[in-house]
């Protein structure tokens, strides 16, 4: 049964004001059961105040073979870092 | 019936059902459900421990003696809680019927004039609201699932039907505790219970059983043969090694 059930990714918000963070995954028959199992598996020790579940298949992911084209060009562009810029005279806090 | 007897009866309900659920540990249809059942079992064992602890302060025995050193006729749980439920459909059917009852009962218990019971009711009603949501899903999924799951869920409902009536019986002596606002009136919950359960059964494309059976006796210590077998396994270790710690 478990083999035929879709995989879901679980996101837990630890406290109000914080973002939902990826906690793990589980298998469930559908969204309602995924939400119930997420509660049972990922929030039983008071880890969260809100849950998201999303079908893993619905996530669009970058591919490993694309990594050089996706990420390497950022390596030599230090001007995209805030530290590249000198603070103008007179600015105390930025 | 004294307050002590009433508290022990409620504790036995929770312990016996909690143990029945714990028998699924490692045997549920898949890992996620295994964890869900175990969590529910632990909620019920926690409920039982709170109640046995309260019983001890009322002059009763300690929790281990209640759980491990009594034989079946000394247990006061209602019979519906001790049924084996060894088919997954049977476990889900029984669970839904008692979850709906416990949800209603504990919500009323939260208004008890007994402070300890009121606190327990407020805390545990939320647990039972959750349990009911989960078992309700299974009732619906198995009822409105495949031909086989439908047939097995219908059979499961027929098997447990009639035992539920004991949930609404006010035992001898319990009347006084109800009148004084310590315990909820069980009989008054039947209408709301039936409305919710019948609706859920029908929307799961199942039929409400009409076998006319009425089974009772748990509060008087008259049990089914299933309880003795369950206790034999549950009590084996503490009886073989009295006072052992692990």
mmCIF file of C-alpha atoms in Angstrom:
data_model
loop_
_atom_site.group_PDB
_atom_site.id
_atom_site.type_symbol
_atom_site.label_atom_id
_atom_site.label_comp_id
_atom_site.label_asym_id
_atom_site.label_seq_id
_atom_site.Cartn_x
_atom_site.Cartn_y
_atom_site.Cartn_z
ATOM 1 C CA UNK A 1 0.000 0.000 0.000
ATOM 2 C CA UNK A 2 2.752 2.416 1.026
ATOM 3 C CA UNK A 3 4.530 1.861 -2.288
ATOM 4 C CA UNK A 4 1.579 3.146 -4.264
ATOM 5 C CA UNK A 5 0.934 6.218 -2.126
ATOM 6 C CA UNK A 6 2.350 9.563 -3.222
ATOM 7 C CA UNK A 7 5.197 11.208 -1.396
ATOM 8 C CA UNK A 8 4.588 14.504 0.391
ATOM 9 C CA UNK A 9 7.065 17.080 1.678
ATOM 10 C CA UNK A 10 6.294 18.519 5.100
ATOM 11 C CA UNK A 11 6.967 22.100 6.189
ATOM 12 C CA UNK A 12 6.608 23.145 9.819
ATOM 13 C CA UNK A 13 6.295 26.633 11.254
ATOM 14 C CA UNK A 14 7.899 26.484 14.672
ATOM 15 C CA UNK A 15 6.433 29.725 16.037
ATOM 16 C CA UNK A 16 4.221 32.501 14.815
ATOM 17 C CA UNK A 17 6.255 35.000 12.813
ATOM 18 C CA UNK A 18 8.765 32.416 11.629
ATOM 19 C CA UNK A 19 8.742 30.910 8.156
ATOM 20 C CA UNK A 20 7.701 27.323 7.418
ATOM 21 C CA UNK A 21 10.798 25.146 7.161
ATOM 22 C CA UNK A 22 11.230 21.808 5.479
ATOM 23 C CA UNK A 23 10.995 19.065 8.100
ATOM 24 C CA UNK A 24 10.965 15.877 6.034
ATOM 25 C CA UNK A 25 8.662 13.748 3.956
ATOM 26 C CA UNK A 26 6.057 11.021 4.293
ATOM 27 C CA UNK A 27 3.704 8.906 2.233
ATOM 28 C CA UNK A 28 -0.058 9.349 2.384
ATOM 29 C CA UNK A 29 -3.165 8.590 0.361
ATOM 30 C CA UNK A 30 -4.020 12.244 -0.236
ATOM 31 C CA UNK A 31 -3.600 15.766 1.116
ATOM 32 C CA UNK A 32 -5.876 15.408 4.170
ATOM 33 C CA UNK A 33 -4.125 12.251 5.333
ATOM 34 C CA UNK A 34 -0.730 13.784 4.577
ATOM 35 C CA UNK A 35 -1.639 16.672 6.870
ATOM 36 C CA UNK A 36 -2.786 14.277 9.610
ATOM 37 C CA UNK A 37 0.358 12.159 9.371
ATOM 38 C CA UNK A 38 2.521 15.292 9.307
ATOM 39 C CA UNK A 39 0.956 16.254 12.631
ATOM 40 C CA UNK A 40 1.602 12.761 14.037
ATOM 41 C CA UNK A 41 5.171 12.482 12.824
ATOM 42 C CA UNK A 42 6.618 15.989 12.835
ATOM 43 C CA UNK A 43 4.816 17.932 15.581
ATOM 44 C CA UNK A 44 4.351 15.428 18.393
ATOM 45 C CA UNK A 45 7.039 17.089 20.517
ATOM 46 C CA UNK A 46 5.603 20.596 20.199
ATOM 47 C CA UNK A 47 7.696 21.446 17.151
ATOM 48 C CA UNK A 48 5.087 23.533 15.400
ATOM 49 C CA UNK A 49 2.064 25.801 15.239
ATOM 50 C CA UNK A 50 1.321 25.412 11.526
ATOM 51 C CA UNK A 51 1.893 22.789 8.847
ATOM 52 C CA UNK A 52 2.167 22.740 5.078
ATOM 53 C CA UNK A 53 2.229 19.580 3.002
ATOM 54 C CA UNK A 54 2.911 19.514 -0.708
ATOM 55 C CA UNK A 55 3.136 16.664 -3.181
ATOM 56 C CA UNK A 56 6.842 16.053 -3.805
ATOM 57 C CA UNK A 57 6.017 15.620 -7.497
ATOM 58 C CA UNK A 58 4.685 19.171 -7.625
ATOM 59 C CA UNK A 59 8.029 20.653 -6.653
ATOM 60 C CA UNK A 60 10.049 21.909 -9.615
ATOM 61 C CA UNK A 61 13.689 21.293 -8.772
ATOM 62 C CA UNK A 62 16.943 22.362 -10.404
ATOM 63 C CA UNK A 63 18.965 19.481 -11.782
ATOM 64 C CA UNK A 64 22.442 18.474 -10.695
ATOM 65 C CA UNK A 65 23.796 18.603 -14.268
ATOM 66 C CA UNK A 66 22.556 22.185 -14.576
ATOM 67 C CA UNK A 67 24.413 23.320 -11.479
ATOM 68 C CA UNK A 68 27.447 24.792 -13.326
ATOM 69 C CA UNK A 69 25.237 26.997 -15.525
ATOM 70 C CA UNK A 70 22.898 27.869 -12.680
ATOM 71 C CA UNK A 71 25.293 28.659 -9.889
ATOM 72 C CA UNK A 72 28.925 29.031 -11.015
ATOM 73 C CA UNK A 73 28.428 32.427 -12.721
ATOM 74 C CA UNK A 74 27.684 33.942 -9.311
ATOM 75 C CA UNK A 75 31.170 33.039 -8.071
ATOM 76 C CA UNK A 76 33.017 36.003 -9.632
ATOM 77 C CA UNK A 77 30.456 38.744 -9.040
ATOM 78 C CA UNK A 78 31.456 40.153 -5.673
ATOM 79 C CA UNK A 79 29.675 43.407 -6.525
ATOM 80 C CA UNK A 80 26.474 41.561 -5.708
ATOM 81 C CA UNK A 81 27.586 41.383 -2.060
ATOM 82 C CA UNK A 82 26.807 44.301 0.215
ATOM 83 C CA UNK A 83 30.399 44.181 1.466
ATOM 84 C CA UNK A 84 31.632 45.226 -2.012
ATOM 85 C CA UNK A 85 30.464 48.773 -1.448
ATOM 86 C CA UNK A 86 32.207 51.385 0.657
ATOM 87 C CA UNK A 87 30.007 53.183 3.142
ATOM 88 C CA UNK A 88 29.640 56.853 2.216
ATOM 89 C CA UNK A 89 31.020 59.359 4.693
ATOM 90 C CA UNK A 90 28.614 60.218 7.414
ATOM 91 C CA UNK A 91 26.616 57.011 7.314
ATOM 92 C CA UNK A 92 26.715 55.585 10.835
ATOM 93 C CA UNK A 93 24.476 52.590 10.526
ATOM 94 C CA UNK A 94 23.466 50.577 7.498
ATOM 95 C CA UNK B 1 -21.082 3.896 43.218
ATOM 96 C CA UNK B 2 -18.501 6.111 44.844
ATOM 97 C CA UNK B 3 -16.397 8.699 43.057
ATOM 98 C CA UNK B 4 -13.488 6.270 43.390
ATOM 99 C CA UNK B 5 -15.390 3.537 41.516
ATOM 100 C CA UNK B 6 -16.388 5.989 38.796
ATOM 101 C CA UNK B 7 -12.808 7.186 38.333
ATOM 102 C CA UNK B 8 -11.496 3.616 38.148
ATOM 103 C CA UNK B 9 -14.150 2.783 35.548
ATOM 104 C CA UNK B 10 -13.045 5.692 33.348
ATOM 105 C CA UNK B 11 -9.397 4.775 33.869
ATOM 106 C CA UNK B 12 -10.067 1.166 32.850
ATOM 107 C CA UNK B 13 -11.835 2.375 29.686
ATOM 108 C CA UNK B 14 -8.751 4.359 28.697
ATOM 109 C CA UNK B 15 -6.219 1.671 29.662
ATOM 110 C CA UNK B 16 -7.974 -1.160 27.858
ATOM 111 C CA UNK B 17 -8.513 0.819 24.663
ATOM 112 C CA UNK B 18 -4.965 2.181 24.836
ATOM 113 C CA UNK B 19 -3.616 -1.354 25.107
ATOM 114 C CA UNK B 20 -5.785 -2.562 22.238
ATOM 115 C CA UNK B 21 -4.321 0.189 20.059
ATOM 116 C CA UNK B 22 -0.786 -0.558 21.204
ATOM 117 C CA UNK B 23 -1.246 -4.093 19.840
ATOM 118 C CA UNK B 24 -1.078 -2.492 16.378
ATOM 119 C CA UNK B 25 2.414 -1.159 17.005
ATOM 120 C CA UNK B 26 4.592 -2.531 14.209
ATOM 121 C CA UNK B 27 1.580 -4.135 12.512
ATOM 122 C CA UNK B 28 -0.310 -1.193 11.003
ATOM 123 C CA UNK B 29 -0.756 -1.101 7.214
ATOM 124 C CA UNK B 30 2.137 1.359 6.735
ATOM 125 C CA UNK B 31 4.676 3.300 8.752
ATOM 126 C CA UNK B 32 2.791 6.609 8.969
ATOM 127 C CA UNK B 33 -0.371 4.915 10.263
ATOM 128 C CA UNK B 34 1.710 2.890 12.708
ATOM 129 C CA UNK B 35 2.941 6.134 14.274
ATOM 130 C CA UNK B 36 -0.552 7.626 14.281
ATOM 131 C CA UNK B 37 -2.007 4.612 16.121
ATOM 132 C CA UNK B 38 0.852 4.561 18.612
ATOM 133 C CA UNK B 39 0.334 8.268 19.337
ATOM 134 C CA UNK B 40 -3.345 7.644 20.004
ATOM 135 C CA UNK B 41 -2.501 4.673 22.234
ATOM 136 C CA UNK B 42 -0.142 6.888 24.240
ATOM 137 C CA UNK B 43 -2.819 9.585 24.609
ATOM 138 C CA UNK B 44 -5.111 6.953 26.109
ATOM 139 C CA UNK B 45 -2.457 5.494 28.409
ATOM 140 C CA UNK B 46 -1.710 9.022 29.623
ATOM 141 C CA UNK B 47 -5.400 9.502 30.304
ATOM 142 C CA UNK B 48 -5.513 6.215 32.230
ATOM 143 C CA UNK B 49 -2.475 7.146 34.334
ATOM 144 C CA UNK B 50 -3.968 10.515 35.305
ATOM 145 C CA UNK B 51 -7.186 8.788 36.354
ATOM 146 C CA UNK B 52 -5.468 5.969 38.292
ATOM 147 C CA UNK B 53 -3.344 8.614 40.004
ATOM 148 C CA UNK B 54 -6.509 10.443 41.014
ATOM 149 C CA UNK B 55 -8.049 7.156 42.202
ATOM 150 C CA UNK B 56 -5.052 6.618 44.467
ATOM 151 C CA UNK B 57 -5.594 10.025 46.119
ATOM 152 C CA UNK B 58 -9.225 8.997 46.698
ATOM 153 C CA UNK B 59 -8.062 5.975 48.711
ATOM 154 C CA UNK B 60 -7.541 3.531 45.857
ATOM 155 C CA UNK B 61 -4.532 1.432 44.924
ATOM 156 C CA UNK B 62 -1.562 2.553 42.857
ATOM 157 C CA UNK B 63 -1.574 2.546 39.064
ATOM 158 C CA UNK B 64 0.554 -0.576 38.631
ATOM 159 C CA UNK B 65 -1.685 -2.573 40.936
ATOM 160 C CA UNK B 66 -4.730 -1.429 39.027
ATOM 161 C CA UNK B 67 -3.222 -2.242 35.652
ATOM 162 C CA UNK B 68 -1.251 -5.387 36.346
ATOM 163 C CA UNK B 69 -2.554 -7.112 39.468
ATOM 164 C CA UNK B 70 -6.260 -7.369 38.819
ATOM 165 C CA UNK B 71 -8.034 -10.179 36.969
ATOM 166 C CA UNK B 72 -10.690 -9.579 34.338
ATOM 167 C CA UNK B 73 -13.714 -9.624 36.708
ATOM 168 C CA UNK B 74 -12.133 -6.761 38.665
ATOM 169 C CA UNK B 75 -11.844 -4.558 35.589
ATOM 170 C CA UNK B 76 -14.687 -2.067 35.202
ATOM 171 C CA UNK B 77 -14.231 -0.967 31.580
ATOM 172 C CA UNK B 78 -17.178 -0.923 29.198
ATOM 173 C CA UNK B 79 -17.145 -3.892 26.843
ATOM 174 C CA UNK B 80 -16.769 -1.929 23.616
ATOM 175 C CA UNK B 81 -13.233 -0.960 24.647
ATOM 176 C CA UNK B 82 -12.046 -4.555 25.108
ATOM 177 C CA UNK B 83 -13.189 -6.027 21.773
ATOM 178 C CA UNK B 84 -10.144 -7.329 19.896
ATOM 179 C CA UNK B 85 -10.303 -5.129 16.788
ATOM 180 C CA UNK B 86 -7.687 -7.341 15.168
ATOM 181 C CA UNK B 87 -8.919 -6.618 11.665
ATOM 182 C CA UNK B 88 -7.882 -3.081 10.712
ATOM 183 C CA UNK B 89 -11.462 -2.267 9.699
ATOM 184 C CA UNK B 90 -12.720 -3.507 13.080
ATOM 185 C CA UNK B 91 -10.133 -1.395 14.895
ATOM 186 C CA UNK B 92 -11.172 1.682 12.883
ATOM 187 C CA UNK B 93 -14.917 1.082 13.284
ATOM 188 C CA UNK B 94 -14.707 0.671 17.064
ATOM 189 C CA UNK B 95 -12.330 3.608 17.279
ATOM 190 C CA UNK B 96 -14.651 5.962 15.459
ATOM 191 C CA UNK B 97 -17.661 4.999 17.600
ATOM 192 C CA UNK B 98 -15.775 5.555 20.860
ATOM 193 C CA UNK B 99 -13.922 8.647 19.616
ATOM 194 C CA UNK B 100 -17.207 10.399 18.895
ATOM 195 C CA UNK B 101 -18.482 9.377 22.327
ATOM 196 C CA UNK B 102 -15.283 10.363 24.147
ATOM 197 C CA UNK B 103 -15.230 13.705 22.361
ATOM 198 C CA UNK B 104 -18.776 14.479 23.560
ATOM 199 C CA UNK B 105 -18.269 13.037 27.037
ATOM 200 C CA UNK B 106 -14.963 14.731 27.774
ATOM 201 C CA UNK B 107 -16.256 18.077 26.532
ATOM 202 C CA UNK B 108 -19.048 17.778 29.114
ATOM 203 C CA UNK B 109 -16.619 16.501 31.731
ATOM 204 C CA UNK B 110 -14.656 19.738 31.357
ATOM 205 C CA UNK B 111 -17.593 21.429 33.133
ATOM 206 C CA UNK B 112 -17.504 18.946 36.049
ATOM 207 C CA UNK B 113 -17.753 20.328 39.558
ATOM 208 C CA UNK B 114 -14.827 18.050 40.388
ATOM 209 C CA UNK B 115 -11.732 20.114 39.628
ATOM 210 C CA UNK B 116 -9.461 17.195 38.680
ATOM 211 C CA UNK B 117 -12.015 15.660 36.335
ATOM 212 C CA UNK B 118 -12.752 19.066 34.792
ATOM 213 C CA UNK B 119 -9.055 19.587 34.028
ATOM 214 C CA UNK B 120 -8.751 16.110 32.559
ATOM 215 C CA UNK B 121 -11.858 16.687 30.439
ATOM 216 C CA UNK B 122 -10.554 19.970 29.055
ATOM 217 C CA UNK B 123 -7.177 18.467 28.140
ATOM 218 C CA UNK B 124 -8.392 15.160 26.754
ATOM 219 C CA UNK B 125 -11.387 16.452 24.799
ATOM 220 C CA UNK B 126 -8.896 18.019 22.386
ATOM 221 C CA UNK B 127 -7.148 14.676 22.008
ATOM 222 C CA UNK B 128 -10.412 12.914 21.249
ATOM 223 C CA UNK B 129 -11.424 15.593 18.753
ATOM 224 C CA UNK B 130 -8.218 14.721 16.922
ATOM 225 C CA UNK B 131 -8.685 10.940 17.237
ATOM 226 C CA UNK B 132 -12.195 11.303 15.844
ATOM 227 C CA UNK B 133 -10.950 13.236 12.837
ATOM 228 C CA UNK B 134 -8.481 10.458 12.067
ATOM 229 C CA UNK B 135 -10.752 7.444 12.653
ATOM 230 C CA UNK B 136 -13.526 9.241 10.739
ATOM 231 C CA UNK B 137 -11.237 9.415 7.722
ATOM 232 C CA UNK B 138 -10.663 5.677 7.869
ATOM 233 C CA UNK B 139 -14.367 4.923 8.229
ATOM 234 C CA UNK B 140 -14.974 6.950 5.108
ATOM 235 C CA UNK B 141 -12.020 5.622 3.140
ATOM 236 C CA UNK B 142 -12.689 1.959 3.836
ATOM 237 C CA UNK B 143 -16.459 2.333 3.444
ATOM 238 C CA UNK B 144 -16.183 4.301 0.229
ATOM 239 C CA UNK B 145 -13.076 2.479 -1.015
ATOM 240 C CA UNK B 146 -12.824 -0.848 -2.824
ATOM 241 C CA UNK B 147 -15.485 -3.558 -2.811
ATOM 242 C CA UNK B 148 -13.438 -5.544 -0.297
ATOM 243 C CA UNK B 149 -12.747 -2.616 2.058
ATOM 244 C CA UNK B 150 -16.440 -1.668 1.935
ATOM 245 C CA UNK B 151 -17.509 -5.196 2.790
ATOM 246 C CA UNK B 152 -14.998 -5.509 5.638
ATOM 247 C CA UNK B 153 -15.936 -2.129 7.120
ATOM 248 C CA UNK B 154 -19.629 -3.031 6.980
ATOM 249 C CA UNK B 155 -18.849 -6.328 8.719
ATOM 250 C CA UNK B 156 -16.784 -4.447 11.306
ATOM 251 C CA UNK B 157 -19.697 -2.120 12.087
ATOM 252 C CA UNK B 158 -22.052 -5.092 12.449
ATOM 253 C CA UNK B 159 -19.560 -6.717 14.801
ATOM 254 C CA UNK B 160 -19.290 -3.781 17.194
ATOM 255 C CA UNK B 161 -22.890 -2.585 16.912
ATOM 256 C CA UNK B 162 -24.880 -3.110 20.099
ATOM 257 C CA UNK B 163 -21.823 -2.764 22.306
ATOM 258 C CA UNK B 164 -22.037 1.008 21.858
ATOM 259 C CA UNK B 165 -25.303 1.170 23.807
ATOM 260 C CA UNK B 166 -23.432 0.583 27.043
ATOM 261 C CA UNK B 167 -21.715 3.942 26.528
ATOM 262 C CA UNK B 168 -25.026 5.663 27.298
ATOM 263 C CA UNK B 169 -25.950 3.684 30.404
ATOM 264 C CA UNK B 170 -25.768 5.391 33.765
ATOM 265 C CA UNK B 171 -24.661 2.763 36.239
ATOM 266 C CA UNK B 172 -26.225 2.198 39.648
ATOM 267 C CA UNK B 173 -24.972 4.836 42.039
ATOM 268 C CA UNK B 174 -23.625 6.922 39.169
ATOM 269 C CA UNK B 175 -26.940 8.780 39.195
ATOM 270 C CA UNK B 176 -25.945 10.629 42.334
ATOM 271 C CA UNK B 177 -22.652 11.786 40.788
ATOM 272 C CA UNK B 178 -24.513 12.938 37.694
ATOM 273 C CA UNK B 179 -27.090 14.801 39.765
ATOM 274 C CA UNK B 180 -24.383 16.590 41.714
ATOM 275 C CA UNK B 181 -22.649 17.736 38.524
ATOM 276 C CA UNK B 182 -19.530 15.585 38.943
ATOM 277 C CA UNK B 183 -20.142 13.321 35.948
ATOM 278 C CA UNK B 184 -21.861 14.052 32.620
ATOM 279 C CA UNK B 185 -25.211 12.418 31.904
ATOM 280 C CA UNK B 186 -24.312 9.635 29.458
ATOM 281 C CA UNK B 187 -27.877 9.110 28.298
ATOM 282 C CA UNK B 188 -28.157 12.732 27.238
ATOM 283 C CA UNK B 189 -25.317 12.265 24.749
ATOM 284 C CA UNK B 190 -26.960 9.479 22.736
ATOM 285 C CA UNK B 191 -28.972 11.714 20.431
ATOM 286 C CA UNK B 192 -25.965 13.800 19.376
ATOM 287 C CA UNK B 193 -23.798 10.698 19.093
ATOM 288 C CA UNK B 194 -26.315 8.937 16.865
ATOM 289 C CA UNK B 195 -26.745 11.973 14.641
ATOM 290 C CA UNK B 196 -22.984 12.275 14.067
ATOM 291 C CA UNK B 197 -22.275 8.561 13.693
ATOM 292 C CA UNK B 198 -25.219 7.718 11.451
ATOM 293 C CA UNK B 199 -24.353 10.623 9.190
ATOM 294 C CA UNK B 200 -20.723 9.506 8.956
ATOM 295 C CA UNK B 201 -21.706 5.893 8.242
ATOM 296 C CA UNK B 202 -24.111 6.919 5.494
ATOM 297 C CA UNK B 203 -21.710 9.334 3.866
ATOM 298 C CA UNK B 204 -19.162 6.485 3.795
ATOM 299 C CA UNK B 205 -21.763 4.626 1.656
ATOM 300 C CA UNK B 206 -22.305 2.130 4.499
ATOM 301 C CA UNK B 207 -25.493 1.011 6.235
ATOM 302 C CA UNK B 208 -26.252 1.757 9.871
ATOM 303 C CA UNK B 209 -26.526 -1.732 11.407
ATOM 304 C CA UNK B 210 -29.859 -2.754 12.853
ATOM 305 C CA UNK B 211 -29.077 -5.981 14.649
ATOM 306 C CA UNK B 212 -31.040 -4.938 17.760
ATOM 307 C CA UNK B 213 -28.335 -6.342 20.002
ATOM 308 C CA UNK B 214 -27.636 -4.757 23.366
ATOM 309 C CA UNK B 215 -24.501 -5.913 25.194
ATOM 310 C CA UNK B 216 -23.587 -4.605 28.634
ATOM 311 C CA UNK B 217 -21.993 -5.656 31.905
ATOM 312 C CA UNK B 218 -18.534 -4.097 31.927
ATOM 313 C CA UNK B 219 -19.094 -1.823 34.929
ATOM 314 C CA UNK B 220 -20.247 -4.898 36.900
ATOM 315 C CA UNK B 221 -17.105 -6.837 35.917
ATOM 316 C CA UNK B 222 -18.951 -9.111 33.479
ATOM 317 C CA UNK B 223 -16.603 -9.212 30.504
ATOM 318 C CA UNK B 224 -16.221 -10.905 27.161
ATOM 319 C CA UNK B 225 -13.714 -13.729 26.886
ATOM 320 C CA UNK B 226 -11.422 -11.344 24.990
ATOM 321 C CA UNK B 227 -10.398 -9.296 28.026
ATOM 322 C CA UNK B 228 -8.826 -12.234 29.877
ATOM 323 C CA UNK B 229 -6.666 -13.095 26.880
ATOM 324 C CA UNK B 230 -5.584 -9.478 26.505
ATOM 325 C CA UNK B 231 -4.702 -9.196 30.192
ATOM 326 C CA UNK B 232 -2.738 -12.440 30.136
ATOM 327 C CA UNK B 233 -0.309 -10.873 27.699
ATOM 328 C CA UNK B 234 -0.407 -7.369 29.156
ATOM 329 C CA UNK B 235 0.221 -8.534 32.726
ATOM 330 C CA UNK B 236 2.614 -11.384 32.063
ATOM 331 C CA UNK B 237 5.870 -9.603 32.849
ATOM 332 C CA UNK B 238 4.901 -7.713 36.032
ATOM 333 C CA UNK B 239 3.299 -10.876 37.398
ATOM 334 C CA UNK B 240 6.294 -13.061 36.585
ATOM 335 C CA UNK B 241 8.729 -10.531 38.091
ATOM 336 C CA UNK B 242 6.840 -8.717 40.871
ATOM 337 C CA UNK B 243 8.241 -5.296 41.654
ATOM 338 C CA UNK B 244 10.698 -5.380 38.757
ATOM 339 C CA UNK B 245 11.918 -2.081 37.332
ATOM 340 C CA UNK B 246 12.900 -1.567 33.718
#
